[in-house]
């Protein structure tokens, strides 16, 4: 017997009392929940638990193995850090949805069957939408609505795939799927939406920067990483993922360089980093999958740290554009320091966390003789150093002094950032603690001379390039502008589609209204006033046209109408009708 | 196409003015870099 609850239970049910709590009590509860949930997780042994039958299928609320455990650990850790960072928030909607969101991510991570997984997958979407909407301005509401629609579409794709998969295989168990059937492709695409693959990525850069300051911290940690977890379990070694991941690692760099909103720069950077993970899963070797998972673990921390520092800047100054910021190191020295730690980690400086995981994926690509992929990853490494490693701290804290003098970030925010920064350095300096948690046992050593020298060269020359570009006046100016991304196609396209549908269906509706609701009833009403006269008059008209009878038609019609009032029908007409009906009856008799 | 806050406060453009003498340095550095990479590429063929 297990003396524990299913892993997601404490976070999800424990979030509900937050509706009634406030002040320090609520703060204490927010911090206590992830700790309680983590202790509960530690009490669950490896294997499948809480299984029961439902509609003929086996529902498994928790399947605990090394892959799910490492995601479980980091999700608890980041939930604690995010809640610590959000202690000042007295918006119950945000508090509750943030914690439920973390719980839903745990639900996905430990789901042993596809139906359980789908339920938590959708809970993830709903709670994330509330985190975006919580900012309560026009941009956030629009972005939240778009986020919801895109993820519901992705969720339906996933559900369709799951249903076909379960029907085909007869099993709802969540495990390796591979890419070999319609169901597997549908599931693959459904997950791809959450993973922000190229052409499906726009929701991320659209919505994350529009969410609340604290909401973005939660958002950066869970949705894409649960998708990475899904891919690692269901599609390791799928070659398509190598190319998809390479695309993800490469293209956001160009957008991040020209973007002015620093939280949006980080959103592009997030896609770039997830690209490394997707490549690792696509390569599928033990080293590559370990690298992908380790990088997911580290990315949650350093990307969260960068979002937290930018959130603190936004909290104190109300600004987040590079054009409006600069010189903040004087007012916010601690935040600046933590930002530099996050920047060094994401840039994979030796002794910082990104170095010990990114190099695993790069090494796996090199071992597989994937030179082109390796080159793209190298380019992406230089790019991420430029936009996240340099651009973020440089334009927020140094660069041109914008003259803003503000207070340092609140203490709880500094604590959250400090704890995360410590973990980034600790993991970078002692990677074996992280490696012990990975799905496959490894003796990988990132601190070989070739690794360290190669990465140091890359970083050094990237820094030189940035400095020279800036001093030579070639570096592009920061501008407040709208950068066209792929969502342009569906935002404009959906408007055109709406207009086309509006014209087509409302045109059919108007036609139907005119014909069937106006003209036809009028004609029927006219006919029904005196059906016999109407029929005869119609016959007279047809006869006159057919025979070319030139006698005045109006008089003949008036005569016909007059006769029918007294039921004085022409004998020939009655005989004709009788013959017609007899003919029909005879035909029926002969045929049947 | 990212949606932006179109409020009017703040700068529209933050240009990075060139510091005298650095453009030739940049051009020399980039030329050496390209030649070096081309040489490495040639050697690996």
Coordinates of C-alpha atoms in Angstrom, one line a residue:
Chain A
X1 CA 0.0 0.0 0.0
X2 CA 1.3 3.5 -0.8
X3 CA 1.0 6.1 1.9
X4 CA 0.8 8.9 -0.6
X5 CA -1.6 10.7 -3.0
X6 CA -1.3 10.9 -6.8
X7 CA 1.4 13.4 -7.6
X8 CA -0.8 16.2 -9.0
X9 CA -3.5 16.0 -6.3
X10 CA -1.9 18.2 -3.6
X11 CA -1.1 21.1 -6.0
X12 CA -4.4 21.1 -7.7
X13 CA -6.7 20.6 -4.7
X14 CA -4.4 22.7 -2.5
X15 CA -4.8 25.6 -4.9
X16 CA -8.5 25.9 -4.1
X17 CA -8.2 27.2 -0.5
X18 CA -6.2 30.1 -1.9
X19 CA -9.5 31.6 -2.9
X20 CA -10.3 32.2 0.7
X21 CA -6.8 33.0 2.1
X22 CA -5.1 36.3 2.0
X23 CA -2.0 38.1 3.2
X24 CA 0.7 36.1 5.1
X25 CA -1.5 33.0 5.5
X26 CA -2.0 32.8 1.7
X27 CA 1.8 33.4 1.2
X28 CA 2.7 30.6 3.7
X29 CA 0.2 28.3 2.0
X30 CA 1.7 29.1 -1.4
X31 CA 5.1 28.1 -0.2
X32 CA 4.0 25.1 1.8
X33 CA 2.1 23.5 -1.1
X34 CA 5.0 22.6 -3.4
X35 CA 7.0 21.3 -0.4
X36 CA 4.1 19.1 0.7
X37 CA 3.6 17.9 -2.8
X38 CA 7.3 17.2 -3.2
X39 CA 7.4 15.2 0.0
X40 CA 4.4 13.2 -1.2
X41 CA 6.2 12.5 -4.5
X42 CA 9.2 11.1 -2.6
X43 CA 6.9 8.6 -0.9
X44 CA 5.7 7.1 -4.2
X45 CA 7.9 4.2 -5.3
X46 CA 8.7 3.5 -9.0
X47 CA 6.0 1.6 -11.0
X48 CA 2.3 2.1 -11.9
X49 CA 0.0 3.3 -9.2
X50 CA -3.7 4.2 -8.7
X51 CA -5.0 2.1 -11.6
X52 CA -8.6 1.4 -12.2
X53 CA -10.9 0.4 -15.0
X54 CA -12.9 2.9 -17.0
X55 CA -14.9 2.1 -20.1
X56 CA -12.9 -1.0 -20.6
X57 CA -9.5 0.7 -20.4
X58 CA -7.0 0.8 -17.6
X59 CA -6.6 4.3 -16.1
X60 CA -3.2 4.9 -14.5
X61 CA -3.1 8.1 -12.4
X62 CA 0.6 7.8 -11.8
X63 CA 3.4 6.0 -13.5
X64 CA 6.7 6.7 -11.8
X65 CA 10.0 6.1 -13.5
X66 CA 13.3 8.0 -13.9
X67 CA 12.0 10.1 -16.8
X68 CA 8.9 11.3 -15.0
X69 CA 10.7 11.7 -11.7
X70 CA 13.3 14.3 -13.0
X71 CA 10.5 16.4 -14.5
X72 CA 8.5 15.9 -11.3
X73 CA 11.5 17.3 -9.3
X74 CA 12.1 20.3 -11.4
X75 CA 8.4 21.1 -11.7
X76 CA 8.1 21.1 -7.9
X77 CA 11.2 23.2 -7.6
X78 CA 10.1 25.8 -10.1
X79 CA 6.6 25.9 -8.6
X80 CA 8.1 26.8 -5.2
X81 CA 10.4 29.4 -6.8
X82 CA 7.5 30.9 -8.8
X83 CA 5.2 31.0 -5.8
X84 CA 8.0 32.7 -3.7
X85 CA 8.4 35.2 -6.5
X86 CA 4.6 35.8 -6.6
X87 CA 4.1 36.3 -2.9
X88 CA 3.2 40.0 -3.3
X89 CA 0.4 39.1 -5.7
X90 CA -3.0 39.5 -4.1
X91 CA -4.9 38.5 -7.2
X92 CA -6.6 35.2 -6.3
X93 CA -7.2 34.3 -9.9
X94 CA -3.4 34.4 -10.6
X95 CA -2.5 32.6 -7.4
X96 CA -4.9 29.7 -8.0
X97 CA -4.4 29.3 -11.7
X98 CA -0.6 29.4 -11.3
X99 CA -0.6 26.6 -8.8
X100 CA -3.2 24.6 -10.7
X101 CA -1.1 25.1 -13.8
X102 CA 1.9 23.5 -12.0
X103 CA -0.3 20.7 -10.7
X104 CA -1.5 20.0 -14.3
X105 CA 2.1 19.8 -15.5
X106 CA 2.7 17.2 -12.8
X107 CA -0.5 15.4 -13.9
X108 CA 0.8 15.2 -17.4
X109 CA 4.3 14.1 -16.3
X110 CA 3.0 11.2 -14.2
X111 CA 0.0 10.1 -16.3
X112 CA 0.3 6.4 -17.1
X113 CA -2.5 6.4 -19.7
X114 CA -3.5 8.7 -22.5
X115 CA -6.9 9.7 -21.2
X116 CA -5.4 10.9 -17.9
X117 CA -2.7 12.7 -19.8
X118 CA -5.3 14.4 -22.0
X119 CA -7.3 15.6 -19.1
X120 CA -4.3 17.2 -17.5
X121 CA -3.1 18.5 -20.9
X122 CA -6.3 20.5 -21.2
X123 CA -6.2 21.7 -17.6
X124 CA -2.7 23.0 -18.5
X125 CA -4.3 25.0 -21.3
X126 CA -7.1 26.4 -19.3
X127 CA -5.0 27.4 -16.3
X128 CA -2.4 29.0 -18.6
X129 CA -5.1 31.0 -20.3
X130 CA -6.2 32.5 -17.0
X131 CA -2.6 33.5 -16.3
X132 CA -2.5 35.4 -19.5
X133 CA -5.9 37.0 -19.1
X134 CA -5.0 38.0 -15.5
X135 CA -3.2 41.1 -16.8
X136 CA -6.6 42.4 -17.8
X137 CA -5.7 44.7 -20.6
X138 CA -6.8 44.6 -24.2
X139 CA -3.5 43.0 -25.5
X140 CA -3.6 40.3 -22.8
X141 CA -7.2 39.4 -23.4
X142 CA -6.7 39.2 -27.1
X143 CA -3.5 37.1 -26.7
X144 CA -5.2 34.9 -24.1
X145 CA -8.1 34.2 -26.5
X146 CA -5.6 33.4 -29.3
X147 CA -3.6 31.2 -26.9
X148 CA -6.8 29.3 -25.9
X149 CA -8.0 28.8 -29.5
X150 CA -4.6 27.5 -30.7
X151 CA -4.2 25.1 -27.8
X152 CA -7.7 23.8 -28.1
X153 CA -7.1 23.1 -31.7
X154 CA -3.8 21.3 -30.8
X155 CA -5.7 19.5 -28.0
X156 CA -8.4 18.3 -30.4
X157 CA -5.7 17.0 -32.8
X158 CA -4.1 15.2 -29.8
X159 CA -7.5 13.7 -28.7
X160 CA -8.2 12.5 -32.3
X161 CA -4.9 10.8 -32.4
X162 CA -5.4 9.3 -29.0
X163 CA -8.8 7.9 -29.9
X164 CA -7.5 6.4 -33.1
X165 CA -4.4 5.0 -31.4
X166 CA -6.5 3.4 -28.6
X167 CA -8.9 1.9 -31.1
X168 CA -6.1 0.6 -33.2
X169 CA -3.9 -0.8 -30.5
X170 CA -6.5 -1.6 -27.9
X171 CA -4.4 0.0 -25.2
X172 CA -4.5 3.4 -23.7
X173 CA -1.1 3.0 -22.0
X174 CA 1.2 6.0 -22.5
X175 CA 4.6 4.9 -23.7
X176 CA 6.6 4.8 -26.9
X177 CA 4.5 5.7 -29.9
X178 CA 6.9 6.3 -32.8
X179 CA 5.9 7.9 -36.1
X180 CA 4.2 5.2 -38.2
X181 CA 0.4 5.8 -38.4
X182 CA -2.2 8.4 -38.8
X183 CA -2.8 8.4 -35.0
X184 CA 0.9 8.8 -34.3
X185 CA 1.1 11.8 -36.7
X186 CA -2.0 13.5 -35.1
X187 CA -0.6 13.0 -31.6
X188 CA 2.8 14.3 -32.9
X189 CA 1.2 17.5 -34.3
X190 CA -0.9 18.0 -31.2
X191 CA 2.2 17.9 -29.0
X192 CA 4.1 20.1 -31.5
X193 CA 1.7 22.9 -30.9
X194 CA 2.6 22.9 -27.2
X195 CA 6.2 22.5 -28.0
X196 CA 6.1 25.7 -30.2
X197 CA 7.5 24.1 -33.4
X198 CA 8.2 26.4 -36.3
X199 CA 4.9 27.7 -37.8
X200 CA 3.1 26.6 -34.6
X201 CA 5.2 28.8 -32.4
X202 CA 3.5 32.2 -32.6
X203 CA 1.3 31.6 -29.6
X204 CA 4.3 31.6 -27.4
X205 CA 5.8 34.9 -28.4
X206 CA 2.4 36.4 -28.7
X207 CA 1.1 35.5 -25.3
X208 CA 4.0 35.1 -22.8
X209 CA 5.0 38.7 -22.9
X210 CA 1.4 39.8 -22.5
X211 CA 0.9 37.8 -19.3
X212 CA 1.3 39.2 -15.9
X213 CA 4.8 39.6 -14.4
X214 CA 4.5 36.5 -12.3
X215 CA 2.3 34.7 -14.8
X216 CA 5.2 34.6 -17.3
X217 CA 7.4 32.9 -14.8
X218 CA 5.0 30.0 -14.5
X219 CA 4.3 30.0 -18.3
X220 CA 8.0 29.8 -19.2
X221 CA 8.4 26.6 -17.1
X222 CA 5.5 24.2 -17.9
X223 CA 3.8 24.1 -21.3
X224 CA 6.8 23.6 -23.5
X225 CA 8.6 21.3 -21.0
X226 CA 5.6 19.0 -20.7
X227 CA 5.7 18.8 -24.5
X228 CA 9.4 17.9 -24.3
X229 CA 8.6 15.3 -21.7
X230 CA 5.9 13.8 -24.0
X231 CA 8.3 13.7 -26.9
X232 CA 11.0 12.1 -24.8
X233 CA 8.6 9.3 -23.8
X234 CA 6.7 8.8 -27.0
X235 CA 9.0 9.8 -29.9
X236 CA 12.7 9.3 -29.0
X237 CA 14.8 8.7 -32.0
X238 CA 12.3 10.2 -34.5
X239 CA 14.4 11.7 -37.2
X240 CA 11.9 14.4 -38.1
X241 CA 12.5 15.9 -34.6
X242 CA 16.1 16.6 -35.4
X243 CA 15.2 18.9 -38.3
X244 CA 12.3 20.4 -36.4
X245 CA 14.5 21.1 -33.4
X246 CA 17.3 22.6 -35.6
X247 CA 14.7 24.9 -37.1
X248 CA 13.5 25.9 -33.6
X249 CA 17.1 26.6 -32.5
X250 CA 17.9 28.7 -35.6
X251 CA 15.1 30.9 -36.7
X252 CA 14.2 32.7 -33.4
X253 CA 17.6 34.3 -33.3
X254 CA 16.8 36.6 -36.1
X255 CA 13.6 37.7 -34.4
X256 CA 15.2 38.1 -31.0
X257 CA 17.8 40.4 -32.4
X258 CA 15.4 42.9 -33.8
X259 CA 12.8 42.6 -31.0
X260 CA 12.4 45.6 -28.7
X261 CA 10.3 44.1 -25.9
X262 CA 12.8 42.3 -23.7
X263 CA 10.3 39.7 -22.5
X264 CA 9.5 38.9 -26.1
X265 CA 13.2 38.5 -26.7
X266 CA 13.2 35.9 -24.0
X267 CA 10.1 34.2 -25.5
X268 CA 12.0 33.8 -28.8
X269 CA 15.0 32.6 -26.8
X270 CA 12.8 30.0 -25.1
X271 CA 11.9 28.5 -28.5
X272 CA 15.6 28.5 -29.4
X273 CA 16.5 26.5 -26.2
X274 CA 13.6 24.1 -26.6
X275 CA 15.0 23.5 -30.1
X276 CA 18.2 22.0 -28.5
X277 CA 16.0 19.6 -26.5
X278 CA 14.0 18.5 -29.5
X279 CA 17.1 17.8 -31.5
X280 CA 18.4 15.7 -28.6
X281 CA 15.2 13.7 -28.5
X282 CA 15.3 13.3 -32.2
X283 CA 18.8 11.9 -32.2
X284 CA 17.5 9.5 -29.6
X285 CA 20.8 8.0 -28.3
X286 CA 21.2 7.8 -24.5
X287 CA 23.6 10.7 -24.5
X288 CA 21.3 12.8 -26.6
X289 CA 18.1 12.1 -24.6
X290 CA 20.0 12.7 -21.4
X291 CA 21.2 16.0 -22.8
X292 CA 17.7 17.0 -23.8
X293 CA 16.3 16.2 -20.4
X294 CA 19.2 17.9 -18.6
X295 CA 18.8 20.9 -20.8
X296 CA 15.1 21.1 -20.1
X297 CA 15.9 20.9 -16.3
X298 CA 18.4 23.7 -16.7
X299 CA 16.4 25.8 -19.1
X300 CA 13.5 25.9 -16.6
X301 CA 15.9 27.5 -14.1
X302 CA 17.9 29.9 -16.2
X303 CA 15.0 31.0 -18.4
X304 CA 12.8 31.4 -15.3
X305 CA 15.6 33.5 -13.8
X306 CA 15.8 35.8 -16.8
X307 CA 12.1 36.2 -16.9
X308 CA 12.1 36.9 -13.2
X309 CA 14.8 39.6 -13.6
X310 CA 12.9 41.2 -16.4
X311 CA 9.7 40.9 -14.4
X312 CA 11.4 42.7 -11.5
X313 CA 12.5 45.5 -13.9
X314 CA 8.9 45.8 -15.2
X315 CA 7.6 45.7 -11.6
X316 CA 9.8 48.6 -10.5
X317 CA 9.8 50.7 -13.7
X318 CA 6.7 49.8 -15.5
X319 CA 8.8 49.5 -18.7
X320 CA 10.1 46.5 -20.6
X321 CA 11.2 47.9 -23.9
X322 CA 14.9 48.2 -24.7
X323 CA 14.2 51.7 -26.0
X324 CA 12.9 52.8 -22.6
X325 CA 15.4 51.1 -20.4
X326 CA 19.2 51.3 -19.6
X327 CA 21.4 52.2 -16.7
X328 CA 19.4 50.2 -14.2
X329 CA 22.5 48.6 -12.6
X330 CA 22.7 51.6 -10.4
X331 CA 19.2 51.2 -8.9
X332 CA 18.9 47.4 -9.1
X333 CA 22.4 45.9 -8.6
X334 CA 21.2 42.5 -7.2
X335 CA 18.6 42.1 -10.0
X336 CA 21.4 43.0 -12.5
X337 CA 23.7 40.4 -10.9
X338 CA 21.1 37.7 -11.1
X339 CA 20.3 38.6 -14.7
X340 CA 24.0 38.2 -15.6
X341 CA 24.0 34.8 -13.9
X342 CA 21.0 33.8 -16.0
X343 CA 22.6 35.2 -19.1
X344 CA 25.8 33.3 -18.5
X345 CA 23.9 30.1 -17.9
X346 CA 21.8 30.3 -21.0
X347 CA 24.9 31.2 -23.0
X348 CA 26.6 28.0 -21.7
X349 CA 29.5 29.7 -20.0
X350 CA 31.7 27.0 -18.3
X351 CA 30.7 26.7 -14.6
X352 CA 27.2 27.7 -15.4
X353 CA 24.3 25.3 -15.9
X354 CA 23.7 25.6 -19.7
X355 CA 27.2 24.5 -20.4
X356 CA 26.8 21.0 -18.8
X357 CA 23.6 20.2 -20.7
X358 CA 23.9 21.9 -24.0
X359 CA 27.3 20.3 -24.6
X360 CA 25.7 16.8 -24.3
X361 CA 23.3 17.5 -27.2
X362 CA 26.1 19.0 -29.3
X363 CA 28.3 16.0 -28.5
X364 CA 25.5 13.6 -29.4
X365 CA 25.1 15.4 -32.8
X366 CA 28.9 15.2 -33.4
X367 CA 29.0 11.5 -32.4
X368 CA 26.2 10.9 -34.9
X369 CA 28.2 12.6 -37.6
X370 CA 25.4 15.2 -38.1
X371 CA 27.7 18.0 -39.2
X372 CA 24.9 20.3 -40.6
X373 CA 22.8 19.9 -37.5
X374 CA 25.9 20.4 -35.3
X375 CA 26.7 23.6 -37.3
X376 CA 23.1 24.9 -36.8
X377 CA 23.4 24.3 -33.1
X378 CA 26.7 26.0 -33.0
X379 CA 25.2 29.0 -34.8
X380 CA 22.3 28.9 -32.4
X381 CA 24.7 28.9 -29.4
X382 CA 26.4 32.0 -30.7
X383 CA 23.0 33.6 -31.4
X384 CA 21.6 32.9 -27.9
X385 CA 24.7 34.4 -26.4
X386 CA 24.1 37.4 -28.4
X387 CA 20.4 38.0 -27.8
X388 CA 19.9 36.5 -24.3
X389 CA 23.4 36.6 -23.0
X390 CA 24.3 40.1 -24.0
X391 CA 21.2 41.9 -25.3
X392 CA 19.0 41.3 -22.2
X393 CA 21.4 42.5 -19.5
X394 CA 23.0 45.1 -21.7
X395 CA 19.9 47.0 -22.7
X396 CA 18.1 46.7 -19.4
X397 CA 21.0 47.5 -17.0
X398 CA 23.7 49.2 -19.0
X399 CA 23.6 50.7 -22.5
X400 CA 22.2 54.2 -22.6
X401 CA 21.2 55.5 -19.2
X402 CA 17.5 56.1 -19.5
X403 CA 17.6 58.1 -16.3
X404 CA 15.3 55.8 -14.4
X405 CA 16.0 55.7 -10.6
X406 CA 13.9 53.1 -8.8
X407 CA 14.0 50.8 -5.8
X408 CA 15.7 47.4 -5.9
X409 CA 13.2 44.5 -6.4
X410 CA 11.2 43.4 -3.4
X411 CA 12.9 40.9 -1.0
X412 CA 10.9 37.9 -1.9
X413 CA 11.6 38.4 -5.6
X414 CA 15.3 38.8 -4.8
X415 CA 15.1 35.6 -2.8
X416 CA 13.5 33.7 -5.6
X417 CA 16.1 35.0 -8.1
X418 CA 19.0 34.4 -5.7
X419 CA 17.9 30.8 -5.2
X420 CA 17.6 30.2 -8.9
X421 CA 20.9 31.9 -9.6
X422 CA 22.6 29.7 -7.0
X423 CA 21.1 26.6 -8.6
X424 CA 22.4 27.7 -12.0
X425 CA 25.9 28.0 -10.7
X426 CA 25.7 24.9 -8.5
X427 CA 24.6 22.7 -11.4
X428 CA 27.2 24.2 -13.7
X429 CA 29.9 23.6 -11.1
X430 CA 28.8 20.2 -9.9
X431 CA 26.9 18.6 -12.8
X432 CA 27.1 15.1 -11.4
X433 CA 24.1 15.9 -9.1
X434 CA 22.0 16.6 -12.1
X435 CA 23.4 13.7 -14.1
X436 CA 22.4 11.2 -11.3
X437 CA 18.8 12.1 -11.9
X438 CA 18.8 11.6 -15.7
X439 CA 16.9 8.7 -17.3
X440 CA 20.1 6.8 -18.4
X441 CA 23.1 6.3 -16.2
X442 CA 26.0 8.4 -17.6
X443 CA 29.6 9.2 -16.9
X444 CA 29.7 12.1 -19.2
X445 CA 32.2 14.8 -18.4
X446 CA 31.6 18.3 -19.8
X447 CA 34.8 19.7 -18.5
X448 CA 37.2 18.3 -21.0
X449 CA 39.7 20.8 -22.5
X450 CA 38.2 20.6 -25.9
X451 CA 34.7 21.4 -24.7
X452 CA 35.8 24.2 -22.5
X453 CA 38.2 25.8 -25.1
X454 CA 35.7 25.4 -27.9
X455 CA 32.9 27.0 -26.0
X456 CA 35.1 29.8 -24.6
X457 CA 36.2 30.6 -28.1
X458 CA 32.7 30.8 -29.3
X459 CA 31.6 33.1 -26.5
X460 CA 34.7 35.3 -26.8
X461 CA 34.3 35.8 -30.5
X462 CA 30.6 36.4 -30.2
X463 CA 31.3 39.0 -27.6
X464 CA 33.9 40.7 -29.8
X465 CA 31.5 40.6 -32.7
X466 CA 28.8 42.3 -30.6
X467 CA 31.2 44.9 -29.3
X468 CA 32.5 45.8 -32.7
X469 CA 29.1 45.9 -34.3
X470 CA 27.9 48.3 -31.6
X471 CA 31.0 50.5 -31.7
X472 CA 31.0 50.6 -35.5
X473 CA 27.4 51.7 -35.5
X474 CA 26.3 48.7 -37.5
X475 CA 24.3 47.0 -34.8
X476 CA 20.6 47.5 -35.6
X477 CA 18.8 50.3 -33.7
X478 CA 16.2 49.2 -31.1
X479 CA 12.9 50.3 -32.5
X480 CA 9.3 50.2 -31.3
X481 CA 7.8 48.2 -34.2
X482 CA 5.6 45.3 -35.0
X483 CA 7.7 42.4 -36.3
X484 CA 5.8 40.2 -38.8
X485 CA 5.9 36.6 -37.7
X486 CA 4.0 33.5 -38.8
X487 CA 0.9 34.5 -36.8
X488 CA 0.4 37.2 -39.4
X489 CA -0.8 34.5 -41.8
X490 CA -3.6 33.3 -39.5
X491 CA -4.5 36.6 -38.0
X492 CA -4.9 38.1 -41.5
X493 CA -5.9 34.8 -43.0
X494 CA -8.6 34.2 -40.4
X495 CA -10.0 37.7 -41.1
X496 CA -10.2 36.9 -44.8
X497 CA -11.6 33.5 -44.1
X498 CA -14.2 35.2 -41.8
X499 CA -15.1 37.7 -44.5
X500 CA -15.4 34.9 -47.2
X501 CA -17.6 32.8 -44.8
X502 CA -19.6 35.9 -44.0
X503 CA -20.3 36.6 -47.6
X504 CA -21.0 33.0 -48.6
X505 CA -23.1 31.8 -45.7
X506 CA -24.9 35.1 -45.0
X507 CA -25.5 35.3 -48.8
X508 CA -27.1 31.8 -48.7
X509 CA -29.0 32.9 -45.7
X510 CA -30.3 36.1 -47.3
X511 CA -31.2 34.1 -50.5
X512 CA -33.0 31.5 -48.4
X513 CA -34.8 34.2 -46.4
X514 CA -35.9 36.0 -49.5
X515 CA -37.1 32.9 -51.4
X516 CA -38.4 30.6 -48.6
X517 CA -39.5 33.1 -46.0
X518 CA -40.9 35.9 -48.2
X519 CA -41.6 35.1 -51.8
X520 CA -42.7 31.4 -51.5
X521 CA -45.1 32.0 -48.6
X522 CA -46.6 35.0 -50.5
X523 CA -47.0 32.8 -53.6
X524 CA -48.5 30.0 -51.6
X525 CA -50.8 32.4 -49.8
X526 CA -52.0 33.7 -53.2
X527 CA -52.5 30.2 -54.4
X528 CA -54.2 29.0 -51.3
X529 CA -56.8 31.8 -51.5
X530 CA -58.5 29.9 -54.3
X531 CA -56.4 26.9 -55.4
X532 CA -58.8 25.7 -58.1
X533 CA -58.9 29.2 -59.8
X534 CA -55.1 29.5 -59.4
X535 CA -54.5 26.2 -61.1
X536 CA -56.8 26.9 -63.9
X537 CA -55.5 30.4 -64.5
X538 CA -52.0 28.9 -64.6
X539 CA -53.2 26.3 -67.1
X540 CA -54.8 29.0 -69.2
X541 CA -51.6 31.0 -69.3
X542 CA -49.5 28.0 -70.3
X543 CA -52.1 27.0 -72.9
X544 CA -52.1 30.6 -74.4
X545 CA -48.3 30.6 -74.6
X546 CA -48.1 27.1 -76.1
X547 CA -50.9 27.6 -78.7
X548 CA -50.1 31.3 -79.5
X549 CA -53.8 32.2 -78.7
X550 CA -54.0 35.9 -79.1
X551 CA -57.4 36.5 -77.5
X552 CA -57.1 38.9 -74.5
X553 CA -55.6 36.9 -71.7
X554 CA -56.9 39.2 -68.9
X555 CA -60.5 38.6 -69.9
X556 CA -60.1 34.8 -70.1
X557 CA -58.4 34.8 -66.7
X558 CA -61.2 36.9 -65.2
X559 CA -63.8 34.5 -66.7
X560 CA -61.9 31.5 -65.3
X561 CA -61.9 33.0 -61.8
X562 CA -65.5 33.9 -62.1
X563 CA -66.5 30.4 -63.1
X564 CA -64.6 28.8 -60.2
X565 CA -66.5 30.9 -57.7
X566 CA -69.5 28.9 -58.7
X567 CA -67.7 25.6 -59.2
X568 CA -68.5 25.8 -62.9
X569 CA -65.5 24.0 -64.4
X570 CA -65.1 23.1 -68.0
X571 CA -66.2 19.5 -68.7
X572 CA -63.0 18.8 -70.7
X573 CA -60.9 19.7 -67.7
X574 CA -62.6 17.3 -65.4
X575 CA -62.4 14.5 -67.9
X576 CA -58.7 15.2 -68.5
X577 CA -58.0 15.0 -64.7
X578 CA -60.0 11.8 -64.5
X579 CA -58.1 10.3 -67.4
X580 CA -54.8 11.4 -65.8
X581 CA -55.6 9.8 -62.5
X582 CA -56.9 6.6 -64.1
X583 CA -53.6 6.5 -66.1
X584 CA -51.6 6.8 -62.9
X585 CA -53.6 4.1 -61.2
X586 CA -53.3 1.8 -64.1
X587 CA -49.5 2.3 -64.2
X588 CA -49.3 1.4 -60.5
X589 CA -51.5 -1.6 -61.0
X590 CA -49.3 -2.9 -63.9
X591 CA -46.0 -2.2 -62.2
X592 CA -46.7 -3.4 -58.7
Chain B
X1 CA 3.2 39.5 -35.8
X2 CA 3.5 40.3 -32.2
X3 CA 0.9 42.5 -30.6
X4 CA 2.5 45.5 -28.9
X5 CA 1.5 48.1 -26.4
X6 CA 1.2 51.1 -28.7
X7 CA 1.1 53.7 -25.9
X8 CA 3.0 56.8 -26.9
X9 CA 5.3 57.2 -23.9
X10 CA 9.0 56.5 -24.4
X11 CA 11.4 56.6 -27.2
X12 CA 10.5 55.2 -30.6
X13 CA 14.1 54.5 -31.6
X14 CA 17.3 53.8 -29.7
X15 CA 20.1 54.2 -32.2
X16 CA 23.6 53.1 -31.6
X17 CA 25.9 55.8 -32.9
X18 CA 29.3 54.8 -34.3
X19 CA 32.4 55.6 -32.3
X20 CA 35.0 57.1 -34.6
X21 CA 37.7 54.7 -35.7
X22 CA 35.8 51.5 -35.0
X23 CA 34.3 50.9 -38.4
X24 CA 37.8 50.2 -40.0
X25 CA 38.6 47.9 -37.0
X26 CA 35.3 46.0 -37.6
X27 CA 36.0 45.7 -41.3
X28 CA 39.5 44.4 -40.7
X29 CA 38.3 41.9 -38.1
X30 CA 35.4 40.6 -40.2
X31 CA 37.7 40.2 -43.2
X32 CA 40.3 38.3 -41.2
X33 CA 37.5 36.2 -39.7
X34 CA 36.0 35.3 -43.1
X35 CA 39.4 34.5 -44.6
X36 CA 40.2 32.3 -41.6
X37 CA 36.9 30.4 -41.9
X38 CA 37.3 30.0 -45.6
X39 CA 40.8 28.5 -45.0
X40 CA 39.5 26.1 -42.4
X41 CA 36.6 25.1 -44.7
X42 CA 39.1 24.6 -47.6
X43 CA 41.3 22.4 -45.4
X44 CA 38.3 20.2 -44.3
X45 CA 37.3 19.4 -47.9

